[in-house]
PDB file of C-alpha atoms in Angstrom:
ATOM      1  CA  UNK A   1     -39.009 -36.652 -13.576  1.00 79.00           C
ATOM      2  CA  UNK A   2     -40.072 -35.534 -10.160  1.00 86.00           C
ATOM      3  CA  UNK A   3     -43.447 -36.694  -8.704  1.00 88.00           C
ATOM      4  CA  UNK A   4     -45.873 -34.551  -7.443  1.00 89.00           C
ATOM      5  CA  UNK A   5     -45.090 -35.646  -3.708  1.00 91.00           C
ATOM      6  CA  UNK A   6     -41.401 -34.839  -4.376  1.00 92.00           C
ATOM      7  CA  UNK A   7     -42.158 -31.505  -5.900  1.00 92.00           C
ATOM      8  CA  UNK A   8     -44.334 -30.673  -2.887  1.00 92.00           C
ATOM      9  CA  UNK A   9     -41.865 -31.564  -0.329  1.00 93.00           C
ATOM     10  CA  UNK A  10     -39.146 -29.609  -2.071  1.00 94.00           C
ATOM     11  CA  UNK A  11     -41.383 -26.727  -2.348  1.00 94.00           C
ATOM     12  CA  UNK A  12     -42.186 -26.775   1.548  1.00 95.00           C
ATOM     13  CA  UNK A  13     -38.510 -26.691   2.097  1.00 94.00           C
ATOM     14  CA  UNK A  14     -37.914 -23.902   0.071  1.00 95.00           C
ATOM     15  CA  UNK A  15     -40.771 -21.933   1.319  1.00 95.00           C
ATOM     16  CA  UNK A  16     -39.168 -22.544   5.000  1.00 94.00           C
ATOM     17  CA  UNK A  17     -35.637 -21.684   3.943  1.00 94.00           C
ATOM     18  CA  UNK A  18     -36.837 -18.194   2.654  1.00 95.00           C
ATOM     19  CA  UNK A  19     -38.768 -17.573   5.603  1.00 95.00           C
ATOM     20  CA  UNK A  20     -35.697 -18.251   7.623  1.00 93.00           C
ATOM     21  CA  UNK A  21     -33.553 -15.950   5.528  1.00 93.00           C
ATOM     22  CA  UNK A  22     -36.099 -13.065   5.364  1.00 93.00           C
ATOM     23  CA  UNK A  23     -36.536 -13.282   9.462  1.00 91.00           C
ATOM     24  CA  UNK A  24     -32.938 -13.325   9.777  1.00 89.00           C
ATOM     25  CA  UNK A  25     -32.721 -10.268   7.773  1.00 89.00           C
ATOM     26  CA  UNK A  26     -35.284  -8.607   9.533  1.00 87.00           C
ATOM     27  CA  UNK A  27     -33.959  -9.314  13.079  1.00 85.00           C
ATOM     28  CA  UNK A  28     -30.328  -8.001  12.506  1.00 83.00           C
ATOM     29  CA  UNK A  29     -31.031  -5.182   9.937  1.00 81.00           C
ATOM     30  CA  UNK A  30     -29.169  -6.938   7.250  1.00 84.00           C
ATOM     31  CA  UNK A  31     -26.231  -7.657   9.639  1.00 82.00           C
ATOM     32  CA  UNK A  32     -26.131  -4.067  10.657  1.00 78.00           C
ATOM     33  CA  UNK A  33     -25.227  -2.754   7.078  1.00 79.00           C
ATOM     34  CA  UNK A  34     -28.522  -0.715   6.722  1.00 73.00           C
ATOM     35  CA  UNK A  35     -26.996   1.543   9.445  1.00 69.00           C
ATOM     36  CA  UNK A  36     -25.036   4.656   8.709  1.00 63.00           C
ATOM     37  CA  UNK A  37     -21.718   3.775   9.903  1.00 66.00           C
ATOM     38  CA  UNK A  38     -19.871   0.689  11.382  1.00 65.00           C
ATOM     39  CA  UNK A  39     -19.470   2.616  14.777  1.00 66.00           C
ATOM     40  CA  UNK A  40     -23.227   2.306  15.295  1.00 65.00           C
ATOM     41  CA  UNK A  41     -23.225  -1.479  15.268  1.00 60.00           C
ATOM     42  CA  UNK A  42     -20.363  -1.189  17.831  1.00 61.00           C
ATOM     43  CA  UNK A  43     -22.092   1.555  19.959  1.00 63.00           C
ATOM     44  CA  UNK A  44     -19.256   3.990  19.191  1.00 66.00           C
ATOM     45  CA  UNK A  45     -19.405   7.316  18.219  1.00 66.00           C
ATOM     46  CA  UNK A  46     -15.681   7.816  16.822  1.00 69.00           C
ATOM     47  CA  UNK A  47     -12.468   5.872  16.298  1.00 70.00           C
ATOM     48  CA  UNK A  48     -10.643   8.851  17.949  1.00 71.00           C
ATOM     49  CA  UNK A  49     -10.153   7.344  21.214  1.00 72.00           C
ATOM     50  CA  UNK A  50     -10.009   3.718  20.081  1.00 74.00           C
ATOM     51  CA  UNK A  51      -6.852   1.434  19.911  1.00 78.00           C
ATOM     52  CA  UNK A  52      -5.728   0.587  16.582  1.00 79.00           C
ATOM     53  CA  UNK A  53      -6.320  -3.248  17.174  1.00 80.00           C
ATOM     54  CA  UNK A  54      -9.963  -2.385  18.323  1.00 78.00           C
ATOM     55  CA  UNK A  55     -10.319  -0.542  15.110  1.00 78.00           C
ATOM     56  CA  UNK A  56      -8.847  -3.534  13.304  1.00 82.00           C
ATOM     57  CA  UNK A  57     -11.265  -6.041  15.168  1.00 83.00           C
ATOM     58  CA  UNK A  58     -14.253  -3.656  14.179  1.00 81.00           C
ATOM     59  CA  UNK A  59     -13.244  -3.732  10.685  1.00 82.00           C
ATOM     60  CA  UNK A  60     -12.838  -7.525  10.587  1.00 86.00           C
ATOM     61  CA  UNK A  61     -16.296  -7.815  11.989  1.00 84.00           C
ATOM     62  CA  UNK A  62     -17.786  -5.547   9.281  1.00 85.00           C
ATOM     63  CA  UNK A  63     -16.076  -7.323   6.557  1.00 87.00           C
ATOM     64  CA  UNK A  64     -17.513 -10.620   7.620  1.00 89.00           C
ATOM     65  CA  UNK A  65     -20.952  -8.971   7.834  1.00 88.00           C
ATOM     66  CA  UNK A  66     -20.666  -8.025   4.472  1.00 89.00           C
ATOM     67  CA  UNK A  67     -19.559 -11.483   3.547  1.00 91.00           C
ATOM     68  CA  UNK A  68     -22.450 -13.132   5.284  1.00 91.00           C
ATOM     69  CA  UNK A  69     -25.094 -10.620   3.907  1.00 91.00           C
ATOM     70  CA  UNK A  70     -23.975 -11.187   0.554  1.00 93.00           C
ATOM     71  CA  UNK A  71     -24.115 -15.030   1.006  1.00 92.00           C
ATOM     72  CA  UNK A  72     -27.654 -14.991   2.326  1.00 93.00           C
ATOM     73  CA  UNK A  73     -28.688 -12.551  -0.380  1.00 94.00           C
ATOM     74  CA  UNK A  74     -27.313 -14.926  -3.013  1.00 93.00           C
ATOM     75  CA  UNK A  75     -29.438 -17.553  -1.116  1.00 94.00           C
ATOM     76  CA  UNK A  76     -32.624 -15.849  -0.932  1.00 95.00           C
ATOM     77  CA  UNK A  77     -32.313 -15.125  -4.810  1.00 95.00           C
ATOM     78  CA  UNK A  78     -31.497 -19.062  -5.655  1.00 95.00           C
ATOM     79  CA  UNK A  79     -34.939 -19.601  -3.583  1.00 96.00           C
ATOM     80  CA  UNK A  80     -36.999 -17.377  -5.416  1.00 96.00           C
ATOM     81  CA  UNK A  81     -35.511 -18.339  -8.909  1.00 95.00           C
ATOM     82  CA  UNK A  82     -36.345 -21.895  -7.850  1.00 95.00           C
ATOM     83  CA  UNK A  83     -39.797 -20.988  -6.790  1.00 95.00           C
ATOM     84  CA  UNK A  84     -40.272 -19.161  -9.965  1.00 95.00           C
ATOM     85  CA  UNK A  85     -39.133 -22.291 -11.987  1.00 94.00           C
ATOM     86  CA  UNK A  86     -41.705 -24.259 -10.208  1.00 94.00           C
ATOM     87  CA  UNK A  87     -44.328 -22.097 -11.284  1.00 92.00           C
ATOM     88  CA  UNK A  88     -43.197 -22.269 -14.789  1.00 91.00           C
ATOM     89  CA  UNK A  89     -42.924 -25.921 -14.784  1.00 90.00           C
ATOM     90  CA  UNK A  90     -39.022 -26.077 -15.300  1.00 93.00           C
ATOM     91  CA  UNK A  91     -38.159 -27.003 -11.992  1.00 94.00           C
ATOM     92  CA  UNK A  92     -35.794 -30.052 -11.743  1.00 93.00           C
ATOM     93  CA  UNK A  93     -34.325 -29.437 -15.222  1.00 93.00           C
ATOM     94  CA  UNK A  94     -30.851 -27.598 -15.583  1.00 94.00           C
ATOM     95  CA  UNK A  95     -30.795 -24.033 -16.897  1.00 92.00           C
ATOM     96  CA  UNK A  96     -27.618 -24.995 -19.226  1.00 92.00           C
ATOM     97  CA  UNK A  97     -28.284 -28.384 -20.589  1.00 93.00           C
ATOM     98  CA  UNK A  98     -31.884 -29.239 -19.997  1.00 91.00           C
ATOM     99  CA  UNK A  99     -31.062 -32.318 -18.542  1.00 92.00           C
ATOM    100  CA  UNK A 100     -32.916 -33.888 -15.538  1.00 93.00           C
ATOM    101  CA  UNK A 101     -31.404 -32.991 -12.144  1.00 94.00           C
ATOM    102  CA  UNK A 102     -31.146 -36.049  -9.794  1.00 93.00           C
ATOM    103  CA  UNK A 103     -33.523 -35.931  -6.714  1.00 93.00           C
ATOM    104  CA  UNK A 104     -30.626 -36.518  -4.450  1.00 93.00           C
ATOM    105  CA  UNK A 105     -29.224 -33.024  -5.650  1.00 93.00           C
ATOM    106  CA  UNK A 106     -32.235 -31.432  -5.439  1.00 94.00           C
ATOM    107  CA  UNK A 107     -33.011 -32.909  -1.772  1.00 92.00           C
ATOM    108  CA  UNK A 108     -29.646 -31.786  -0.570  1.00 92.00           C
ATOM    109  CA  UNK A 109     -29.849 -28.310  -2.537  1.00 92.00           C
ATOM    110  CA  UNK A 110     -33.239 -27.478  -3.416  1.00 94.00           C
ATOM    111  CA  UNK A 111     -32.642 -23.997  -4.492  1.00 94.00           C
ATOM    112  CA  UNK A 112     -30.338 -25.080  -7.332  1.00 93.00           C
ATOM    113  CA  UNK A 113     -31.381 -25.013 -10.919  1.00 94.00           C
ATOM    114  CA  UNK A 114     -28.293 -26.165 -12.359  1.00 93.00           C
ATOM    115  CA  UNK A 115     -27.130 -29.886 -12.516  1.00 92.00           C
ATOM    116  CA  UNK A 116     -23.747 -30.407 -10.991  1.00 90.00           C
ATOM    117  CA  UNK A 117     -21.559 -30.283 -14.504  1.00 90.00           C
ATOM    118  CA  UNK A 118     -22.946 -26.608 -14.901  1.00 90.00           C
ATOM    119  CA  UNK A 119     -23.153 -25.398 -11.465  1.00 89.00           C
ATOM    120  CA  UNK A 120     -21.738 -21.767 -11.261  1.00 85.00           C
ATOM    121  CA  UNK A 121     -20.486 -22.254  -7.824  1.00 76.00           C
ATOM    122  CA  UNK A 122     -17.713 -24.931  -8.887  1.00 76.00           C
ATOM    123  CA  UNK A 123     -15.336 -22.173 -10.010  1.00 74.00           C
ATOM    124  CA  UNK A 124     -12.586 -21.684  -7.597  1.00 77.00           C
ATOM    125  CA  UNK A 125     -11.002 -18.380  -7.929  1.00 77.00           C
ATOM    126  CA  UNK A 126      -7.078 -18.076  -7.172  1.00 81.00           C
ATOM    127  CA  UNK A 127      -6.874 -14.391  -7.282  1.00 83.00           C
ATOM    128  CA  UNK A 128      -5.042 -12.769  -4.480  1.00 79.00           C
ATOM    129  CA  UNK A 129      -5.640  -9.295  -2.905  1.00 78.00           C
ATOM    130  CA  UNK A 130      -3.827  -6.740  -4.984  1.00 78.00           C
ATOM    131  CA  UNK A 131      -2.079  -5.491  -1.604  1.00 75.00           C
ATOM    132  CA  UNK A 132      -0.205  -8.506  -1.451  1.00 75.00           C
ATOM    133  CA  UNK A 133       1.964  -7.487  -4.483  1.00 72.00           C
ATOM    134  CA  UNK A 134       3.160  -4.346  -2.252  1.00 69.00           C
ATOM    135  CA  UNK A 135       3.038  -5.793   1.385  1.00 69.00           C
ATOM    136  CA  UNK A 136       4.580  -9.237   0.900  1.00 70.00           C
ATOM    137  CA  UNK A 137       7.145 -10.113   1.955  1.00 70.00           C
ATOM    138  CA  UNK A 138       7.641  -7.255   4.553  1.00 66.00           C
ATOM    139  CA  UNK A 139       7.247  -4.057   2.570  1.00 65.00           C
ATOM    140  CA  UNK A 140       7.139  -6.105  -0.702  1.00 67.00           C
ATOM    141  CA  UNK A 141       8.769  -4.641  -3.769  1.00 70.00           C
ATOM    142  CA  UNK A 142       9.810  -1.356  -2.080  1.00 70.00           C
ATOM    143  CA  UNK A 143      12.188  -3.031   0.234  1.00 68.00           C
ATOM    144  CA  UNK A 144      15.594  -2.460  -1.198  1.00 69.00           C
ATOM    145  CA  UNK A 145      17.498  -3.973   1.700  1.00 65.00           C
ATOM    146  CA  UNK A 146      18.788  -7.047  -0.206  1.00 67.00           C
ATOM    147  CA  UNK A 147      19.211  -5.077  -3.595  1.00 65.00           C
ATOM    148  CA  UNK A 148      22.018  -3.206  -4.896  1.00 57.00           C
ATOM    149  CA  UNK A 149      19.714   0.027  -4.138  1.00 53.00           C
ATOM    150  CA  UNK A 150      20.334  -0.625  -0.319  1.00 52.00           C
ATOM    151  CA  UNK A 151      21.360   2.955   0.061  1.00 60.00           C
ATOM    152  CA  UNK A 152      18.037   4.255  -1.230  1.00 68.00           C
ATOM    153  CA  UNK A 153      15.148   5.560   1.119  1.00 74.00           C
ATOM    154  CA  UNK A 154      12.957   2.710   1.086  1.00 75.00           C
ATOM    155  CA  UNK A 155       9.627   1.800   2.599  1.00 76.00           C
ATOM    156  CA  UNK A 156      11.159   0.422   5.532  1.00 75.00           C
ATOM    157  CA  UNK A 157      12.903   3.680   6.238  1.00 78.00           C
ATOM    158  CA  UNK A 158       9.661   5.539   5.793  1.00 82.00           C
ATOM    159  CA  UNK A 159       8.117   3.346   8.446  1.00 81.00           C
ATOM    160  CA  UNK A 160      11.081   3.992  10.874  1.00 81.00           C
ATOM    161  CA  UNK A 161      11.015   7.503  10.158  1.00 83.00           C
ATOM    162  CA  UNK A 162       7.119   7.909  11.295  1.00 85.00           C
ATOM    163  CA  UNK A 163       7.506   5.402  13.963  1.00 83.00           C
ATOM    164  CA  UNK A 164      10.159   7.360  15.692  1.00 79.00           C
ATOM    165  CA  UNK A 165       7.353   9.930  16.645  1.00 82.00           C
ATOM    166  CA  UNK A 166       5.492   6.981  18.569  1.00 79.00           C
ATOM    167  CA  UNK A 167       3.486   3.839  17.917  1.00 81.00           C
ATOM    168  CA  UNK A 168       0.793   1.940  19.577  1.00 81.00           C
ATOM    169  CA  UNK A 169       3.445  -0.732  20.748  1.00 79.00           C
ATOM    170  CA  UNK A 170       3.971  -1.244  24.738  1.00 79.00           C
ATOM    171  CA  UNK A 171       7.141  -2.357  26.170  1.00 76.00           C
ATOM    172  CA  UNK A 172       5.525  -5.955  26.606  1.00 77.00           C
ATOM    173  CA  UNK A 173       4.907  -6.102  22.905  1.00 78.00           C
ATOM    174  CA  UNK A 174       8.889  -6.444  22.196  1.00 76.00           C
ATOM    175  CA  UNK A 175      11.253  -9.097  22.573  1.00 75.00           C
ATOM    176  CA  UNK A 176      13.975  -6.881  24.257  1.00 73.00           C
ATOM    177  CA  UNK A 177      13.761  -3.933  26.602  1.00 73.00           C
ATOM    178  CA  UNK A 178      13.977  -0.370  25.009  1.00 72.00           C
ATOM    179  CA  UNK A 179      15.599   2.518  26.258  1.00 73.00           C
ATOM    180  CA  UNK A 180      13.249   5.160  25.126  1.00 74.00           C
ATOM    181  CA  UNK A 181       9.551   5.006  24.063  1.00 73.00           C
ATOM    182  CA  UNK A 182      10.825   6.483  20.693  1.00 73.00           C
ATOM    183  CA  UNK A 183      12.347   3.222  20.357  1.00 76.00           C
ATOM    184  CA  UNK A 184       9.297   1.191  20.576  1.00 80.00           C
ATOM    185  CA  UNK A 185       9.394  -0.331  16.867  1.00 78.00           C
ATOM    186  CA  UNK A 186      11.229  -3.264  14.831  1.00 73.00           C
ATOM    187  CA  UNK A 187      14.894  -2.633  14.197  1.00 74.00           C
ATOM    188  CA  UNK A 188      14.728   0.957  16.029  1.00 76.00           C
ATOM    189  CA  UNK A 189      18.698   0.571  16.762  1.00 73.00           C
ATOM    190  CA  UNK A 190      19.232   0.206  13.098  1.00 74.00           C
ATOM    191  CA  UNK A 191      21.961   2.716  11.861  1.00 72.00           C
ATOM    192  CA  UNK A 192      20.449   5.864  10.423  1.00 69.00           C
ATOM    193  CA  UNK A 193      22.910   8.043   8.161  1.00 67.00           C
ATOM    194  CA  UNK A 194      25.644   5.520   8.177  1.00 70.00           C
ATOM    195  CA  UNK A 195      26.320   1.974   7.549  1.00 71.00           C
ATOM    196  CA  UNK A 196      28.934   0.659   9.902  1.00 76.00           C
ATOM    197  CA  UNK A 197      28.786   1.295  13.617  1.00 78.00           C
ATOM    198  CA  UNK A 198      32.152   3.038  13.864  1.00 79.00           C
ATOM    199  CA  UNK A 199      31.074   5.774  11.719  1.00 82.00           C
ATOM    200  CA  UNK A 200      29.172   7.181  14.226  1.00 83.00           C
ATOM    201  CA  UNK A 201      32.100   8.022  16.342  1.00 86.00           C
ATOM    202  CA  UNK A 202      34.896   8.181  14.233  1.00 87.00           C
ATOM    203  CA  UNK A 203      35.837  11.346  11.967  1.00 86.00           C
ATOM    204  CA  UNK A 204      38.216  13.000   9.677  1.00 87.00           C
ATOM    205  CA  UNK A 205      39.161  15.994   7.730  1.00 87.00           C
ATOM    206  CA  UNK A 206      38.039  16.853   4.652  1.00 86.00           C
ATOM    207  CA  UNK A 207      40.979  15.213   2.954  1.00 87.00           C
ATOM    208  CA  UNK A 208      40.828  11.834   4.810  1.00 83.00           C
ATOM    209  CA  UNK A 209      43.466  12.784   7.483  1.00 88.00           C
ATOM    210  CA  UNK A 210      43.486  13.720  11.199  1.00 89.00           C
ATOM    211  CA  UNK A 211      41.315  10.497  12.016  1.00 87.00           C
ATOM    212  CA  UNK A 212      39.977  11.026  15.507  1.00 90.00           C
ATOM    213  CA  UNK A 213      37.699   9.106  17.827  1.00 88.00           C
ATOM    214  CA  UNK A 214      34.664  11.003  19.554  1.00 88.00           C
ATOM    215  CA  UNK A 215      33.552   8.931  22.706  1.00 88.00           C
ATOM    216  CA  UNK A 216      29.862   8.300  22.976  1.00 87.00           C
ATOM    217  CA  UNK A 217      27.530   5.602  23.969  1.00 84.00           C
ATOM    218  CA  UNK A 218      27.662   3.930  20.609  1.00 82.00           C
ATOM    219  CA  UNK A 219      31.499   3.699  20.952  1.00 86.00           C
ATOM    220  CA  UNK A 220      31.399   2.141  24.345  1.00 88.00           C
ATOM    221  CA  UNK A 221      28.716  -0.241  22.980  1.00 85.00           C
ATOM    222  CA  UNK A 222      31.046  -0.943  19.925  1.00 85.00           C
ATOM    223  CA  UNK A 223      34.077  -1.713  22.209  1.00 87.00           C
ATOM    224  CA  UNK A 224      32.062  -4.055  24.498  1.00 88.00           C
ATOM    225  CA  UNK A 225      30.852  -5.912  21.464  1.00 84.00           C
ATOM    226  CA  UNK A 226      34.309  -6.312  20.296  1.00 84.00           C
ATOM    227  CA  UNK A 227      35.510  -7.617  23.602  1.00 86.00           C
ATOM    228  CA  UNK A 228      32.670 -10.130  23.824  1.00 85.00           C
ATOM    229  CA  UNK A 229      33.735 -11.385  20.371  1.00 81.00           C
ATOM    230  CA  UNK A 230      37.311 -11.341  21.310  1.00 81.00           C
ATOM    231  CA  UNK A 231      38.127  -9.587  18.135  1.00 80.00           C
ATOM    232  CA  UNK A 232      39.881  -6.102  17.753  1.00 76.00           C
ATOM    233  CA  UNK A 233      37.518  -4.881  14.763  1.00 73.00           C
ATOM    234  CA  UNK A 234      34.215  -5.771  13.299  1.00 69.00           C
ATOM    235  CA  UNK A 235      36.167  -7.109  10.222  1.00 66.00           C
ATOM    236  CA  UNK A 236      38.733  -9.082  12.007  1.00 64.00           C
ATOM    237  CA  UNK A 237      41.975  -8.877  13.970  1.00 63.00           C
ATOM    238  CA  UNK A 238      44.936  -6.276  13.053  1.00 60.00           C
ATOM    239  CA  UNK A 239      47.886  -7.166  10.986  1.00 58.00           C
ATOM    240  CA  UNK A 240      50.492  -9.190  13.072  1.00 53.00           C
ATOM    241  CA  UNK A 241      52.871  -6.304  13.263  1.00 49.00           C
ATOM    242  CA  UNK A 242      50.254  -4.047  14.777  1.00 50.00           C
ATOM    243  CA  UNK A 243      49.527  -6.671  17.927  1.00 50.00           C
ATOM    244  CA  UNK A 244      52.383  -5.306  19.997  1.00 52.00           C
ATOM    245  CA  UNK A 245      50.147  -2.404  21.482  1.00 51.00           C
ATOM    246  CA  UNK A 246      47.720  -5.021  22.592  1.00 48.00           C
ATOM    247  CA  UNK A 247      49.997  -7.682  23.923  1.00 49.00           C
ATOM    248  CA  UNK A 248      51.466  -7.767  27.339  1.00 53.00           C
ATOM    249  CA  UNK A 249      55.066  -8.172  27.610  1.00 52.00           C
ATOM    250  CA  UNK A 250      58.060  -7.765  30.118  1.00 55.00           C
ATOM    251  CA  UNK A 251      60.156  -4.725  29.835  1.00 52.00           C
ATOM    252  CA  UNK A 252      63.865  -5.626  29.571  1.00 47.00           C
TER     253      UNK A 252
END
C-alpha cells in the first residue's frame, strides 16, 4: 500500500505533467489541428502552385501532428483518470484485477491505473494499411505483366497513358537520358500496341503475304541492337542454308 509521502509525490508529478500537456496544447493550438486547413499551418493559400513532393511533405507533417495530438490527449485523459482515482481512494490498485500496483511502476508511469499484466498498451497491432493490398508490389493485384492476362490493359498501362501527358519528373530524376519530355517516366520506351520490336516496322497484307519492312527509327535501333549482340534476329540466328546472303565469299 502506498504511503502518504509516496502518494503526495505521485500527485505532484501528475499535476506537473498535466500542466505541461495543457500548456503545450495552448501554445500550438493542438498541433495546429484547430485551424481550418493544413495550408494555414504552412502559410499556403492553395496547393495549385505547389510541387507534389511539397504537398506530400505537408501531408506527412499533418499526419504526424494528428498522431502526436492523439498521443498527448490520451496522456491527459490518463492523468485525469489517475487523479480521480486518488480522490476516490482507489489509486494504486489495478482496475481489472484489483491487485496492488508496485510503486516502481507508478514511479515510472504515475498516470497508469493498471498492473503490467492488464495494461491495455501491451497489445501490438499487426494490421497493415488496406492500400498495401493494391499498391504492393508496384500496382499490386492489378499488375498483369507476369500473368496470362499480359495482353490486358492493367494499372501500369493506365499510369503510362496518363504519364505520357507529363509528370513532375525532371531529367535529373531518371537514370537514362530521354528524347522527349513526354517520356519522363519509368519504362516510357515500352512497346505500346505490339509485343515484339519488329512489329513496329514490319507489315503484311491481310493474308500474311507481301511482307514489307518500313524503315523508321525503331527499325534502325533494332538493327543496331542485333549488331551489338552479333545475331541476326532477336530469337537467334537464321537456319544454316540462309547464311549465304550474309557471308562474304570470293566469286569464281
